[in-house]
Amino acid sequence: MRPAARKTGTASALAAVFWSITVLSLGWLVFCALNISFWAAIAGGNPLPYFLFPAGGLAAVIAVVAVMNAFLTAKGLPRQVKLAALGAVAFPGPLAGVLYTFYWLSSAT
């Protein structure tokens, strides 16, 4: 007798939403960092410091997601549930960065 199959449709939908938000947020942040660096280079400055903070934040998010991935893999969770949990951990950081840039842009005018 086989064990009952788990339904993971909700987990798949959550994973898709979380990772879509994460990818879109990271795309916006990369665009902002490249734009600032471009204008810093045109003004004769060094664009490297403008990459250090976003790169450090991205490295921290990747490290947390990698550790959690190892933990969830050891627990033996289904792939969809694992992707949803990892997406829930990954998306707040980039989303907070996007919200901050929107706040910064709206207060600059």
mmCIF file of C-alpha atoms in Angstrom:
data_model
loop_
_atom_site.group_PDB
_atom_site.id
_atom_site.type_symbol
_atom_site.label_atom_id
_atom_site.label_comp_id
_atom_site.label_asym_id
_atom_site.label_seq_id
_atom_site.Cartn_x
_atom_site.Cartn_y
_atom_site.Cartn_z
ATOM 1 C CA MET A 1 0.000 0.000 0.000
ATOM 2 C CA ARG A 2 1.387 3.373 -1.039
ATOM 3 C CA PRO A 3 1.268 6.427 1.215
ATOM 4 C CA ALA A 4 -1.242 9.112 0.315
ATOM 5 C CA ALA A 5 0.106 11.710 -2.077
ATOM 6 C CA ARG A 6 0.481 15.179 -0.614
ATOM 7 C CA LYS A 7 -1.261 18.039 -2.342
ATOM 8 C CA THR A 8 1.228 20.821 -2.951
ATOM 9 C CA GLY A 9 -0.739 23.101 -5.287
ATOM 10 C CA THR A 10 -0.909 25.910 -2.736
ATOM 11 C CA ALA A 11 2.795 25.606 -2.018
ATOM 12 C CA SER A 12 3.562 25.798 -5.751
ATOM 13 C CA ALA A 13 1.461 28.944 -6.126
ATOM 14 C CA LEU A 14 3.097 30.564 -3.093
ATOM 15 C CA ALA A 15 6.553 29.661 -4.380
ATOM 16 C CA ALA A 16 5.770 31.239 -7.752
ATOM 17 C CA VAL A 17 4.501 34.445 -6.118
ATOM 18 C CA PHE A 18 7.383 34.739 -3.651
ATOM 19 C CA TRP A 19 10.106 34.073 -6.228
ATOM 20 C CA SER A 20 8.470 36.382 -8.808
ATOM 21 C CA ILE A 21 8.488 39.215 -6.265
ATOM 22 C CA THR A 22 12.105 38.412 -5.397
ATOM 23 C CA VAL A 23 13.304 38.389 -9.015
ATOM 24 C CA LEU A 24 11.451 41.598 -9.893
ATOM 25 C CA SER A 25 12.793 43.313 -6.767
ATOM 26 C CA LEU A 26 16.354 42.236 -7.512
ATOM 27 C CA GLY A 27 16.000 43.448 -11.094
ATOM 28 C CA TRP A 28 14.898 46.885 -9.889
ATOM 29 C CA LEU A 29 17.737 47.068 -7.352
ATOM 30 C CA VAL A 30 20.332 46.073 -9.966
ATOM 31 C CA PHE A 31 18.934 48.718 -12.313
ATOM 32 C CA CYS A 32 19.201 51.362 -9.560
ATOM 33 C CA ALA A 33 22.755 50.334 -8.641
ATOM 34 C CA LEU A 34 23.875 50.408 -12.284
ATOM 35 C CA ASN A 35 22.191 53.760 -12.851
ATOM 36 C CA ILE A 36 23.853 55.334 -9.796
ATOM 37 C CA SER A 37 27.212 53.840 -10.742
ATOM 38 C CA PHE A 38 26.879 55.098 -14.303
ATOM 39 C CA TRP A 39 26.227 58.657 -13.158
ATOM 40 C CA ALA A 40 29.015 58.441 -10.564
ATOM 41 C CA ALA A 41 31.454 57.352 -13.280
ATOM 42 C CA ILE A 42 30.325 60.197 -15.548
ATOM 43 C CA ALA A 43 30.864 62.683 -12.715
ATOM 44 C CA GLY A 44 34.420 61.392 -12.307
ATOM 45 C CA GLY A 45 33.837 59.462 -9.082
ATOM 46 C CA ASN A 46 34.507 55.858 -8.163
ATOM 47 C CA PRO A 47 31.372 53.715 -8.751
ATOM 48 C CA LEU A 48 32.672 50.757 -6.696
ATOM 49 C CA PRO A 49 31.314 51.911 -3.291
ATOM 50 C CA TYR A 50 27.821 52.055 -4.776
ATOM 51 C CA PHE A 51 28.023 48.312 -5.454
ATOM 52 C CA LEU A 52 29.413 47.238 -2.088
ATOM 53 C CA PHE A 53 26.267 47.753 0.010
ATOM 54 C CA PRO A 54 23.832 46.080 -2.436
ATOM 55 C CA ALA A 55 26.308 43.243 -3.036
ATOM 56 C CA GLY A 56 26.663 42.706 0.721
ATOM 57 C CA GLY A 57 22.901 42.588 1.161
ATOM 58 C CA LEU A 58 22.548 40.132 -1.703
ATOM 59 C CA ALA A 59 25.298 37.945 -0.254
ATOM 60 C CA ALA A 60 23.521 37.915 3.117
ATOM 61 C CA VAL A 61 20.213 36.870 1.525
ATOM 62 C CA ILE A 62 21.963 34.127 -0.469
ATOM 63 C CA ALA A 63 23.721 32.840 2.653
ATOM 64 C CA VAL A 64 20.480 32.678 4.665
ATOM 65 C CA VAL A 65 18.630 30.935 1.827
ATOM 66 C CA ALA A 66 21.487 28.434 1.357
ATOM 67 C CA VAL A 67 21.541 27.532 5.061
ATOM 68 C CA MET A 68 17.771 27.181 5.154
ATOM 69 C CA ASN A 69 17.866 25.059 1.979
ATOM 70 C CA ALA A 70 20.307 22.666 3.622
ATOM 71 C CA PHE A 71 18.091 22.476 6.713
ATOM 72 C CA LEU A 72 14.892 21.850 4.732
ATOM 73 C CA THR A 73 16.596 19.265 2.540
ATOM 74 C CA ALA A 74 17.669 17.389 5.667
ATOM 75 C CA LYS A 75 14.039 17.441 6.886
ATOM 76 C CA GLY A 76 12.871 15.766 3.675
ATOM 77 C CA LEU A 77 10.147 18.241 2.692
ATOM 78 C CA PRO A 78 8.595 18.087 -0.785
ATOM 79 C CA ARG A 79 10.231 20.290 -3.390
ATOM 80 C CA GLN A 80 7.261 22.672 -3.735
ATOM 81 C CA VAL A 81 7.008 23.225 0.005
ATOM 82 C CA LYS A 82 10.745 23.806 0.217
ATOM 83 C CA LEU A 83 10.623 26.383 -2.624
ATOM 84 C CA ALA A 84 7.711 28.196 -0.951
ATOM 85 C CA ALA A 85 9.545 28.345 2.387
ATOM 86 C CA LEU A 86 12.763 29.550 0.744
ATOM 87 C CA GLY A 87 10.846 32.168 -1.222
ATOM 88 C CA ALA A 88 9.169 33.398 1.961
ATOM 89 C CA VAL A 89 12.606 33.904 3.502
ATOM 90 C CA ALA A 90 14.189 35.428 0.372
ATOM 91 C CA PHE A 91 11.667 38.051 -0.731
ATOM 92 C CA PRO A 92 11.452 40.485 2.242
ATOM 93 C CA GLY A 93 15.026 41.777 1.868
ATOM 94 C CA PRO A 94 14.882 42.806 -1.800
ATOM 95 C CA LEU A 95 11.290 44.010 -1.400
ATOM 96 C CA ALA A 96 12.334 46.266 1.493
ATOM 97 C CA GLY A 97 15.090 47.670 -0.725
ATOM 98 C CA VAL A 98 12.585 48.424 -3.481
ATOM 99 C CA LEU A 99 10.178 50.084 -1.067
ATOM 100 C CA TYR A 100 13.032 52.183 0.300
ATOM 101 C CA THR A 101 14.079 53.308 -3.178
ATOM 102 C CA PHE A 102 10.473 54.255 -3.990
ATOM 103 C CA TYR A 103 10.283 56.212 -0.721
ATOM 104 C CA TRP A 104 13.606 57.886 -1.483
ATOM 105 C CA LEU A 105 12.499 58.781 -5.009
ATOM 106 C CA SER A 106 9.160 60.185 -3.831
ATOM 107 C CA SER A 107 10.743 62.293 -1.083
ATOM 108 C CA ALA A 108 13.433 63.686 -3.403
ATOM 109 C CA THR A 109 10.923 65.738 -5.380
#
